[in-house]
Amino acid sequence: ARLVVLVSGSGTNLQALLDAIGDDPDAFGARVVAVGADRGSIAGLERAERAGLPTFVRRVKDHATREEWDAALAEATAAYAPDLVVSAGFMKIVGKEFLARFGGRFVNTHPALLPSFPGAHGVREALAYGAKVTGCTVHFVDDGVDTGPIIAQGVVEVRDEDDEAALHERIKEVERRLLVEVVGRLARHGYRIEGRKVTIQ
Ligand code: GRF
């Protein structure tokens, strides 16, 4: 399978995928063919360039409307003919055009146990709420914010001494493994989505 990975930051989830694929994409069942971002000068793009991968950046502020940005992002992604698009720390909500093209084959990873704590501050909100366990969720993206059908989740305990950064780092250790496992299985075995139920063959 051909993967396009979308990033907005440090790209450690992207790196986990690249490391897992290594020099045997056939064994993994997928290869990353391009990395896209909503902003420049981020470590995620440097990781892609170090891996010799094509990259593209589509900034919202460079487009007259959000819809035009969405269409431009979809166009740039489609140029690489992905079988699966992976949002790995991509911090923008895509729109109708992107979902029309990639809905059903667009996966996101979120650092909380959805439906708890959706949105851009899931780690901070779980901590502030006093949750005793939190974790990460890999799900298909639908037209909501972190509301699509759940594929897999991982549980992480919250410790009394945690601050947001420490908790997020512990979540990311589980998240990177979960994302690699899920993407590999989706790519190797194929899958079905029926309503909110995901079945991996
Ligand atoms: C991940 O925890 C992701 O779930 C969240 O932001 C983090 C991105 O980390 N949205 P990285 O860029 O993959 O290191």
Short mmCIF file of N, CA and C in Angstrom, two decimals, residues 14-189:
data_model
loop_
_atom_site.label_atom_id
_atom_site.label_comp_id
_atom_site.label_asym_id
_atom_site.label_seq_id
_atom_site.Cartn_x
_atom_site.Cartn_y
_atom_site.Cartn_z
N LEU A 14 5.50 9.59 12.57
CA LEU A 14 6.00 9.35 11.21
C LEU A 14 7.29 8.53 11.29
N GLN A 15 8.17 8.93 12.19
CA GLN A 15 9.46 8.24 12.31
C GLN A 15 9.25 6.79 12.70
N ALA A 16 8.28 6.54 13.57
CA ALA A 16 8.01 5.15 13.99
C ALA A 16 7.57 4.32 12.78
N LEU A 17 6.75 4.92 11.91
CA LEU A 17 6.33 4.21 10.70
C LEU A 17 7.53 3.95 9.79
N LEU A 18 8.34 4.97 9.58
CA LEU A 18 9.53 4.81 8.71
C LEU A 18 10.46 3.74 9.25
N ASP A 19 10.65 3.73 10.56
CA ASP A 19 11.55 2.75 11.18
C ASP A 19 10.96 1.33 11.06
N ALA A 20 9.64 1.23 11.21
CA ALA A 20 9.01 -0.10 11.14
C ALA A 20 9.06 -0.65 9.72
N ILE A 21 8.87 0.24 8.75
CA ILE A 21 8.91 -0.19 7.33
C ILE A 21 10.35 -0.54 6.96
N GLY A 22 11.27 0.29 7.47
CA GLY A 22 12.69 0.02 7.24
C GLY A 22 12.98 -0.20 5.76
N ASP A 23 13.81 -1.21 5.47
CA ASP A 23 14.14 -1.42 4.06
C ASP A 23 13.34 -2.60 3.50
N ASP A 24 12.21 -2.92 4.16
CA ASP A 24 11.40 -4.04 3.64
C ASP A 24 9.91 -3.69 3.62
N PRO A 25 9.53 -2.74 2.74
CA PRO A 25 8.13 -2.33 2.68
C PRO A 25 7.20 -3.50 2.32
N ASP A 26 7.71 -4.46 1.58
CA ASP A 26 6.85 -5.60 1.22
C ASP A 26 6.44 -6.37 2.46
N ALA A 27 7.37 -6.53 3.39
CA ALA A 27 7.05 -7.26 4.62
C ALA A 27 6.02 -6.46 5.44
N PHE A 28 6.22 -5.15 5.49
CA PHE A 28 5.31 -4.32 6.29
C PHE A 28 3.96 -4.20 5.58
N GLY A 29 3.99 -4.21 4.27
CA GLY A 29 2.75 -4.10 3.51
C GLY A 29 2.45 -2.70 3.03
N ALA A 30 3.39 -1.78 3.29
CA ALA A 30 3.15 -0.40 2.87
C ALA A 30 4.47 0.34 2.82
N ARG A 31 4.45 1.41 2.05
CA ARG A 31 5.62 2.31 2.05
C ARG A 31 5.10 3.75 2.10
N VAL A 32 5.84 4.63 2.75
CA VAL A 32 5.46 6.04 2.76
C VAL A 32 5.95 6.64 1.45
N VAL A 33 5.03 7.22 0.69
CA VAL A 33 5.43 7.78 -0.62
C VAL A 33 5.60 9.29 -0.58
N ALA A 34 5.02 9.94 0.43
CA ALA A 34 5.17 11.40 0.57
C ALA A 34 4.71 11.82 1.96
N VAL A 35 5.20 12.97 2.40
CA VAL A 35 4.81 13.54 3.69
C VAL A 35 4.31 14.96 3.45
N GLY A 36 3.13 15.26 3.97
CA GLY A 36 2.55 16.60 3.81
C GLY A 36 2.42 17.29 5.15
N ALA A 37 2.39 18.61 5.12
CA ALA A 37 2.27 19.38 6.37
C ALA A 37 1.47 20.65 6.12
N ASP A 38 0.96 21.21 7.22
CA ASP A 38 0.20 22.47 7.13
C ASP A 38 1.10 23.66 7.45
N ARG A 39 2.38 23.38 7.69
CA ARG A 39 3.32 24.46 8.02
C ARG A 39 4.73 23.99 7.67
N GLY A 40 5.65 24.95 7.50
CA GLY A 40 7.04 24.60 7.16
C GLY A 40 7.88 24.52 8.43
N SER A 41 9.17 24.29 8.23
CA SER A 41 10.16 24.31 9.33
C SER A 41 9.75 23.50 10.55
N ILE A 42 9.35 22.31 10.34
CA ILE A 42 9.04 21.40 11.47
C ILE A 42 9.90 20.15 11.35
N ALA A 43 10.16 19.55 12.49
CA ALA A 43 11.02 18.36 12.50
C ALA A 43 10.40 17.23 11.65
N GLY A 44 9.09 17.19 11.61
CA GLY A 44 8.45 16.13 10.81
C GLY A 44 8.87 16.19 9.36
N LEU A 45 9.01 17.39 8.81
CA LEU A 45 9.44 17.52 7.40
C LEU A 45 10.92 17.17 7.26
N GLU A 46 11.71 17.52 8.27
CA GLU A 46 13.14 17.17 8.24
C GLU A 46 13.30 15.64 8.25
N ARG A 47 12.48 14.98 9.03
CA ARG A 47 12.54 13.51 9.08
C ARG A 47 12.24 12.92 7.70
N ALA A 48 11.23 13.51 7.03
CA ALA A 48 10.87 13.04 5.69
C ALA A 48 12.01 13.26 4.73
N GLU A 49 12.60 14.46 4.78
CA GLU A 49 13.71 14.78 3.86
C GLU A 49 14.91 13.87 4.12
N ARG A 50 15.17 13.59 5.40
CA ARG A 50 16.29 12.67 5.74
C ARG A 50 16.02 11.28 5.16
N ALA A 51 14.76 10.92 5.05
CA ALA A 51 14.40 9.60 4.51
C ALA A 51 14.30 9.65 2.99
N GLY A 52 14.61 10.83 2.42
CA GLY A 52 14.59 10.95 0.95
C GLY A 52 13.19 10.98 0.37
N LEU A 53 12.22 11.40 1.18
CA LEU A 53 10.82 11.38 0.71
C LEU A 53 10.40 12.74 0.18
N PRO A 54 9.54 12.77 -0.85
CA PRO A 54 8.95 14.03 -1.29
C PRO A 54 8.06 14.61 -0.18
N THR A 55 8.04 15.94 -0.08
CA THR A 55 7.20 16.59 0.93
C THR A 55 6.38 17.70 0.25
N PHE A 56 5.29 18.06 0.90
CA PHE A 56 4.54 19.23 0.44
C PHE A 56 3.97 19.96 1.65
N VAL A 57 3.84 21.28 1.51
CA VAL A 57 3.28 22.12 2.58
C VAL A 57 2.12 22.90 2.00
N ARG A 58 0.98 22.88 2.69
CA ARG A 58 -0.16 23.72 2.28
C ARG A 58 -0.63 24.46 3.53
N ARG A 59 -0.32 25.77 3.54
CA ARG A 59 -0.67 26.60 4.70
C ARG A 59 -2.04 27.22 4.50
N VAL A 60 -2.86 27.20 5.51
CA VAL A 60 -4.19 27.79 5.41
C VAL A 60 -4.08 29.25 4.99
N LYS A 61 -3.10 29.97 5.58
CA LYS A 61 -3.03 31.43 5.32
C LYS A 61 -2.64 31.76 3.89
N ASP A 62 -2.17 30.77 3.13
CA ASP A 62 -1.81 31.04 1.73
C ASP A 62 -3.02 30.93 0.80
N HIS A 63 -4.17 30.61 1.36
CA HIS A 63 -5.37 30.42 0.52
C HIS A 63 -6.46 31.39 0.95
N ALA A 64 -7.25 31.82 -0.05
CA ALA A 64 -8.28 32.85 0.21
C ALA A 64 -9.34 32.31 1.17
N THR A 65 -9.65 31.03 1.04
CA THR A 65 -10.66 30.47 1.95
C THR A 65 -10.20 29.11 2.47
N ARG A 66 -10.84 28.68 3.50
CA ARG A 66 -10.53 27.37 4.12
C ARG A 66 -10.83 26.26 3.11
N GLU A 67 -11.91 26.47 2.33
CA GLU A 67 -12.30 25.46 1.34
C GLU A 67 -11.20 25.32 0.29
N GLU A 68 -10.60 26.47 -0.09
CA GLU A 68 -9.54 26.39 -1.12
C GLU A 68 -8.31 25.68 -0.56
N TRP A 69 -8.05 25.90 0.73
CA TRP A 69 -6.92 25.19 1.36
C TRP A 69 -7.21 23.68 1.38
N ASP A 70 -8.40 23.32 1.73
CA ASP A 70 -8.82 21.92 1.79
C ASP A 70 -8.65 21.26 0.43
N ALA A 71 -9.10 21.97 -0.62
CA ALA A 71 -8.98 21.42 -1.98
C ALA A 71 -7.51 21.29 -2.38
N ALA A 72 -6.71 22.29 -1.99
CA ALA A 72 -5.27 22.26 -2.33
C ALA A 72 -4.57 21.11 -1.61
N LEU A 73 -4.93 20.89 -0.36
CA LEU A 73 -4.34 19.78 0.40
C LEU A 73 -4.74 18.45 -0.22
N ALA A 74 -5.99 18.35 -0.63
CA ALA A 74 -6.48 17.12 -1.27
C ALA A 74 -5.75 16.87 -2.57
N GLU A 75 -5.56 17.94 -3.34
CA GLU A 75 -4.88 17.85 -4.64
C GLU A 75 -3.43 17.39 -4.45
N ALA A 76 -2.77 18.01 -3.51
CA ALA A 76 -1.35 17.68 -3.26
C ALA A 76 -1.22 16.24 -2.79
N THR A 77 -2.15 15.80 -1.98
CA THR A 77 -2.13 14.42 -1.46
C THR A 77 -2.42 13.44 -2.58
N ALA A 78 -3.43 13.76 -3.40
CA ALA A 78 -3.86 12.86 -4.48
C ALA A 78 -2.74 12.66 -5.51
N ALA A 79 -1.86 13.65 -5.63
CA ALA A 79 -0.77 13.55 -6.62
C ALA A 79 0.10 12.32 -6.36
N TYR A 80 0.06 11.78 -5.12
CA TYR A 80 0.90 10.62 -4.79
C TYR A 80 0.11 9.32 -4.78
N ALA A 81 -1.14 9.43 -5.22
CA ALA A 81 -2.00 8.23 -5.35
C ALA A 81 -1.92 7.32 -4.13
N PRO A 82 -2.23 7.87 -2.93
CA PRO A 82 -2.15 7.03 -1.73
C PRO A 82 -3.28 6.02 -1.66
N ASP A 83 -2.98 4.86 -1.08
CA ASP A 83 -4.05 3.91 -0.75
C ASP A 83 -4.63 4.27 0.62
N LEU A 84 -3.75 4.84 1.46
CA LEU A 84 -4.12 5.18 2.84
C LEU A 84 -3.43 6.50 3.20
N VAL A 85 -4.17 7.40 3.82
CA VAL A 85 -3.58 8.65 4.30
C VAL A 85 -3.56 8.57 5.83
N VAL A 86 -2.42 8.91 6.42
CA VAL A 86 -2.27 8.82 7.87
C VAL A 86 -2.00 10.20 8.45
N SER A 87 -2.89 10.66 9.32
CA SER A 87 -2.66 11.91 10.05
C SER A 87 -1.92 11.55 11.32
N ALA A 88 -0.65 11.94 11.37
CA ALA A 88 0.20 11.60 12.53
C ALA A 88 0.61 12.90 13.20
N GLY A 89 -0.31 13.43 13.99
CA GLY A 89 -0.01 14.70 14.64
C GLY A 89 -0.30 15.87 13.72
N PHE A 90 -1.16 15.64 12.73
CA PHE A 90 -1.58 16.72 11.82
C PHE A 90 -2.65 17.52 12.54
N MET A 91 -2.44 18.84 12.71
CA MET A 91 -3.30 19.59 13.61
C MET A 91 -4.34 20.47 12.91
N LYS A 92 -4.80 20.04 11.75
CA LYS A 92 -5.88 20.78 11.10
C LYS A 92 -7.05 19.82 10.84
N ILE A 93 -8.25 20.40 10.82
CA ILE A 93 -9.44 19.61 10.49
C ILE A 93 -9.66 19.73 8.99
N VAL A 94 -9.67 18.61 8.28
CA VAL A 94 -9.85 18.67 6.83
C VAL A 94 -11.34 18.88 6.52
N GLY A 95 -11.61 19.28 5.27
CA GLY A 95 -12.99 19.60 4.89
C GLY A 95 -13.58 18.60 3.92
N LYS A 96 -14.66 19.02 3.29
CA LYS A 96 -15.47 18.14 2.45
C LYS A 96 -14.69 17.55 1.28
N GLU A 97 -13.88 18.38 0.63
CA GLU A 97 -13.17 17.91 -0.56
C GLU A 97 -12.19 16.80 -0.18
N PHE A 98 -11.45 17.02 0.91
CA PHE A 98 -10.46 16.02 1.32
C PHE A 98 -11.17 14.72 1.68
N LEU A 99 -12.29 14.85 2.42
CA LEU A 99 -13.02 13.64 2.86
C LEU A 99 -13.69 12.95 1.67
N ALA A 100 -14.12 13.75 0.68
CA ALA A 100 -14.75 13.14 -0.50
C ALA A 100 -13.75 12.22 -1.18
N ARG A 101 -12.48 12.66 -1.20
CA ARG A 101 -11.46 11.86 -1.91
C ARG A 101 -10.91 10.73 -1.04
N PHE A 102 -10.71 11.01 0.27
CA PHE A 102 -9.96 10.04 1.08
C PHE A 102 -10.75 9.47 2.25
N GLY A 103 -12.00 9.89 2.38
CA GLY A 103 -12.81 9.32 3.47
C GLY A 103 -12.84 7.81 3.36
N GLY A 104 -12.73 7.12 4.51
CA GLY A 104 -12.75 5.66 4.48
C GLY A 104 -11.36 5.07 4.32
N ARG A 105 -10.40 5.95 4.00
CA ARG A 105 -8.99 5.48 3.94
C ARG A 105 -8.06 6.56 4.47
N PHE A 106 -8.60 7.27 5.49
CA PHE A 106 -7.88 8.36 6.15
C PHE A 106 -7.91 8.08 7.64
N VAL A 107 -6.75 7.82 8.22
CA VAL A 107 -6.63 7.37 9.61
C VAL A 107 -5.96 8.48 10.43
N ASN A 108 -6.43 8.66 11.66
CA ASN A 108 -5.84 9.66 12.56
C ASN A 108 -5.47 8.99 13.87
N THR A 109 -4.44 9.53 14.52
CA THR A 109 -4.11 9.07 15.86
C THR A 109 -4.32 10.24 16.81
N HIS A 110 -4.98 9.94 17.94
CA HIS A 110 -5.33 10.99 18.91
C HIS A 110 -4.84 10.58 20.29
N PRO A 111 -4.23 11.49 21.05
CA PRO A 111 -3.62 11.11 22.34
C PRO A 111 -4.59 11.13 23.52
N ALA A 112 -5.76 10.50 23.32
CA ALA A 112 -6.71 10.31 24.42
C ALA A 112 -7.63 9.15 24.05
N LEU A 113 -8.41 8.70 25.03
CA LEU A 113 -9.32 7.56 24.76
C LEU A 113 -10.65 8.13 24.29
N LEU A 114 -10.79 8.33 22.98
CA LEU A 114 -12.04 8.87 22.44
C LEU A 114 -13.18 7.93 22.83
N PRO A 115 -14.39 8.44 23.07
CA PRO A 115 -14.81 9.83 22.83
C PRO A 115 -14.42 10.83 23.92
N SER A 116 -13.63 10.41 24.90
CA SER A 116 -13.19 11.39 25.89
C SER A 116 -12.10 12.27 25.31
N PHE A 117 -12.20 13.55 25.64
CA PHE A 117 -11.13 14.52 25.37
C PHE A 117 -10.72 14.62 23.90
N PRO A 118 -11.69 14.85 23.01
CA PRO A 118 -11.35 15.10 21.60
C PRO A 118 -10.72 16.49 21.45
N GLY A 119 -10.20 16.77 20.25
CA GLY A 119 -9.68 18.11 19.99
C GLY A 119 -8.19 18.25 20.26
N ALA A 120 -7.75 19.50 20.19
CA ALA A 120 -6.31 19.77 20.15
C ALA A 120 -5.61 19.67 21.51
N HIS A 121 -6.37 19.52 22.61
CA HIS A 121 -5.73 19.52 23.94
C HIS A 121 -6.15 18.30 24.76
N GLY A 122 -6.24 17.15 24.11
CA GLY A 122 -6.71 15.95 24.79
C GLY A 122 -5.87 15.56 26.00
N VAL A 123 -4.57 15.71 25.91
CA VAL A 123 -3.70 15.31 27.02
C VAL A 123 -3.92 16.25 28.20
N ARG A 124 -3.91 17.53 27.91
CA ARG A 124 -4.07 18.56 28.96
C ARG A 124 -5.43 18.39 29.65
N GLU A 125 -6.47 18.11 28.85
CA GLU A 125 -7.83 18.03 29.42
C GLU A 125 -8.01 16.78 30.28
N ALA A 126 -7.38 15.67 29.87
CA ALA A 126 -7.48 14.44 30.69
C ALA A 126 -6.80 14.68 32.03
N LEU A 127 -5.66 15.33 31.98
CA LEU A 127 -4.89 15.63 33.21
C LEU A 127 -5.70 16.56 34.12
N ALA A 128 -6.25 17.62 33.54
CA ALA A 128 -7.00 18.61 34.32
C ALA A 128 -8.27 17.99 34.91
N TYR A 129 -8.82 17.03 34.18
CA TYR A 129 -10.06 16.41 34.65
C TYR A 129 -9.81 15.48 35.83
N GLY A 130 -8.53 15.02 35.94
CA GLY A 130 -8.21 14.09 37.01
C GLY A 130 -8.44 12.64 36.61
N ALA A 131 -8.42 12.40 35.29
CA ALA A 131 -8.56 11.01 34.82
C ALA A 131 -7.43 10.16 35.39
N LYS A 132 -7.74 8.91 35.75
CA LYS A 132 -6.71 8.01 36.31
C LYS A 132 -6.02 7.21 35.19
N VAL A 133 -6.78 6.99 34.13
CA VAL A 133 -6.18 6.39 32.93
C VAL A 133 -6.59 7.24 31.73
N THR A 134 -5.71 7.31 30.79
CA THR A 134 -6.02 7.92 29.50
C THR A 134 -5.36 7.02 28.45
N GLY A 135 -4.95 7.60 27.33
CA GLY A 135 -4.33 6.71 26.33
C GLY A 135 -4.37 7.33 24.95
N CYS A 136 -4.49 6.48 23.96
CA CYS A 136 -4.50 6.96 22.57
C CYS A 136 -5.48 6.14 21.75
N THR A 137 -5.93 6.77 20.68
CA THR A 137 -6.94 6.15 19.81
C THR A 137 -6.51 6.31 18.37
N VAL A 138 -6.57 5.23 17.61
CA VAL A 138 -6.38 5.30 16.16
C VAL A 138 -7.74 5.06 15.54
N HIS A 139 -8.17 6.00 14.70
CA HIS A 139 -9.53 5.93 14.16
C HIS A 139 -9.58 6.44 12.73
N PHE A 140 -10.63 6.08 12.02
CA PHE A 140 -10.84 6.65 10.70
C PHE A 140 -11.42 8.04 10.89
N VAL A 141 -11.03 8.96 10.02
CA VAL A 141 -11.49 10.35 10.11
C VAL A 141 -12.84 10.46 9.41
N ASP A 142 -13.80 11.06 10.12
CA ASP A 142 -15.08 11.36 9.44
C ASP A 142 -15.26 12.89 9.47
N ASP A 143 -16.47 13.36 9.29
CA ASP A 143 -16.63 14.82 9.12
C ASP A 143 -16.72 15.56 10.46
N GLY A 144 -16.48 14.81 11.54
CA GLY A 144 -16.45 15.47 12.85
C GLY A 144 -15.02 15.68 13.32
N VAL A 145 -14.87 16.12 14.56
CA VAL A 145 -13.52 16.29 15.13
C VAL A 145 -13.25 15.09 16.05
N ASP A 146 -12.37 14.20 15.57
CA ASP A 146 -12.00 13.00 16.35
C ASP A 146 -13.21 12.12 16.67
N THR A 147 -14.14 12.04 15.72
CA THR A 147 -15.39 11.29 15.97
C THR A 147 -15.53 10.05 15.08
N GLY A 148 -14.58 9.76 14.24
CA GLY A 148 -14.76 8.65 13.29
C GLY A 148 -14.64 7.28 13.95
N PRO A 149 -14.96 6.23 13.21
CA PRO A 149 -14.95 4.85 13.74
C PRO A 149 -13.59 4.47 14.32
N ILE A 150 -13.61 3.94 15.53
CA ILE A 150 -12.37 3.60 16.24
C ILE A 150 -11.81 2.27 15.73
N ILE A 151 -10.51 2.24 15.50
CA ILE A 151 -9.85 1.02 15.03
C ILE A 151 -9.17 0.31 16.21
N ALA A 152 -8.43 1.10 17.00
CA ALA A 152 -7.71 0.51 18.15
C ALA A 152 -7.44 1.59 19.20
N GLN A 153 -7.27 1.15 20.44
CA GLN A 153 -6.94 2.08 21.51
C GLN A 153 -5.87 1.47 22.41
N GLY A 154 -5.11 2.34 23.07
CA GLY A 154 -4.10 1.88 24.03
C GLY A 154 -4.29 2.67 25.31
N VAL A 155 -4.14 2.01 26.46
CA VAL A 155 -4.39 2.65 27.75
C VAL A 155 -3.07 3.05 28.40
N VAL A 156 -3.06 4.25 28.98
CA VAL A 156 -1.86 4.74 29.67
C VAL A 156 -2.30 5.26 31.03
N GLU A 157 -1.60 4.87 32.11
CA GLU A 157 -1.99 5.36 33.43
C GLU A 157 -1.53 6.81 33.61
N VAL A 158 -2.30 7.56 34.35
CA VAL A 158 -1.90 8.93 34.70
C VAL A 158 -1.25 8.89 36.08
N ARG A 159 -0.08 9.49 36.21
CA ARG A 159 0.62 9.47 37.50
C ARG A 159 0.44 10.80 38.21
N ASP A 160 0.45 10.76 39.53
CA ASP A 160 0.23 11.99 40.31
C ASP A 160 1.20 13.09 39.93
N GLU A 161 2.44 12.70 39.61
CA GLU A 161 3.45 13.73 39.36
C GLU A 161 3.46 14.21 37.90
N ASP A 162 2.53 13.67 37.10
CA ASP A 162 2.54 14.02 35.67
C ASP A 162 2.25 15.49 35.43
N ASP A 163 3.02 16.07 34.50
CA ASP A 163 2.54 17.32 33.90
C ASP A 163 2.18 16.94 32.46
N GLU A 164 1.68 17.89 31.67
CA GLU A 164 1.19 17.56 30.33
C GLU A 164 2.28 16.92 29.48
N ALA A 165 3.47 17.47 29.55
CA ALA A 165 4.56 16.98 28.68
C ALA A 165 4.93 15.54 29.03
N ALA A 166 5.04 15.26 30.33
CA ALA A 166 5.43 13.90 30.77
C ALA A 166 4.36 12.90 30.38
N LEU A 167 3.11 13.26 30.62
CA LEU A 167 2.01 12.36 30.27
C LEU A 167 1.95 12.15 28.76
N HIS A 168 2.10 13.24 27.99
CA HIS A 168 2.03 13.10 26.54
C HIS A 168 3.15 12.22 26.02
N GLU A 169 4.32 12.35 26.60
CA GLU A 169 5.44 11.51 26.14
C GLU A 169 5.16 10.05 26.43
N ARG A 170 4.56 9.78 27.60
CA ARG A 170 4.25 8.38 27.92
C ARG A 170 3.16 7.84 26.99
N ILE A 171 2.21 8.72 26.66
CA ILE A 171 1.16 8.30 25.71
C ILE A 171 1.77 8.02 24.35
N LYS A 172 2.71 8.87 23.94
CA LYS A 172 3.29 8.71 22.60
C LYS A 172 4.06 7.40 22.46
N GLU A 173 4.61 6.90 23.57
CA GLU A 173 5.32 5.61 23.49
C GLU A 173 4.35 4.51 23.09
N VAL A 174 3.12 4.57 23.64
CA VAL A 174 2.09 3.58 23.31
C VAL A 174 1.53 3.88 21.92
N GLU A 175 1.33 5.16 21.66
CA GLU A 175 0.70 5.60 20.41
C GLU A 175 1.52 5.20 19.18
N ARG A 176 2.81 5.35 19.26
CA ARG A 176 3.66 5.03 18.10
C ARG A 176 3.58 3.54 17.77
N ARG A 177 3.57 2.72 18.81
CA ARG A 177 3.47 1.26 18.59
C ARG A 177 2.09 0.92 18.03
N LEU A 178 1.06 1.56 18.57
CA LEU A 178 -0.32 1.27 18.13
C LEU A 178 -0.49 1.67 16.68
N LEU A 179 0.02 2.84 16.31
CA LEU A 179 -0.14 3.32 14.93
C LEU A 179 0.57 2.39 13.95
N VAL A 180 1.78 1.98 14.29
CA VAL A 180 2.54 1.08 13.41
C VAL A 180 1.78 -0.23 13.23
N GLU A 181 1.27 -0.76 14.35
CA GLU A 181 0.55 -2.04 14.28
C GLU A 181 -0.71 -1.90 13.43
N VAL A 182 -1.48 -0.84 13.65
CA VAL A 182 -2.75 -0.67 12.94
C VAL A 182 -2.51 -0.43 11.45
N VAL A 183 -1.59 0.47 11.12
CA VAL A 183 -1.34 0.79 9.70
C VAL A 183 -0.84 -0.45 8.96
N GLY A 184 0.02 -1.22 9.63
CA GLY A 184 0.53 -2.44 8.99
C GLY A 184 -0.59 -3.43 8.73
N ARG A 185 -1.47 -3.60 9.73
CA ARG A 185 -2.57 -4.57 9.56
C ARG A 185 -3.56 -4.11 8.50
N LEU A 186 -3.90 -2.82 8.52
CA LEU A 186 -4.83 -2.31 7.49
C LEU A 186 -4.24 -2.53 6.10
N ALA A 187 -2.94 -2.28 5.99
CA ALA A 187 -2.28 -2.39 4.67
C ALA A 187 -2.17 -3.84 4.22
N ARG A 188 -1.85 -4.73 5.17
CA ARG A 188 -1.61 -6.13 4.78
C ARG A 188 -2.91 -6.90 4.60
N HIS A 189 -3.90 -6.58 5.42
CA HIS A 189 -5.08 -7.47 5.42
C HIS A 189 -6.33 -6.85 4.80
#
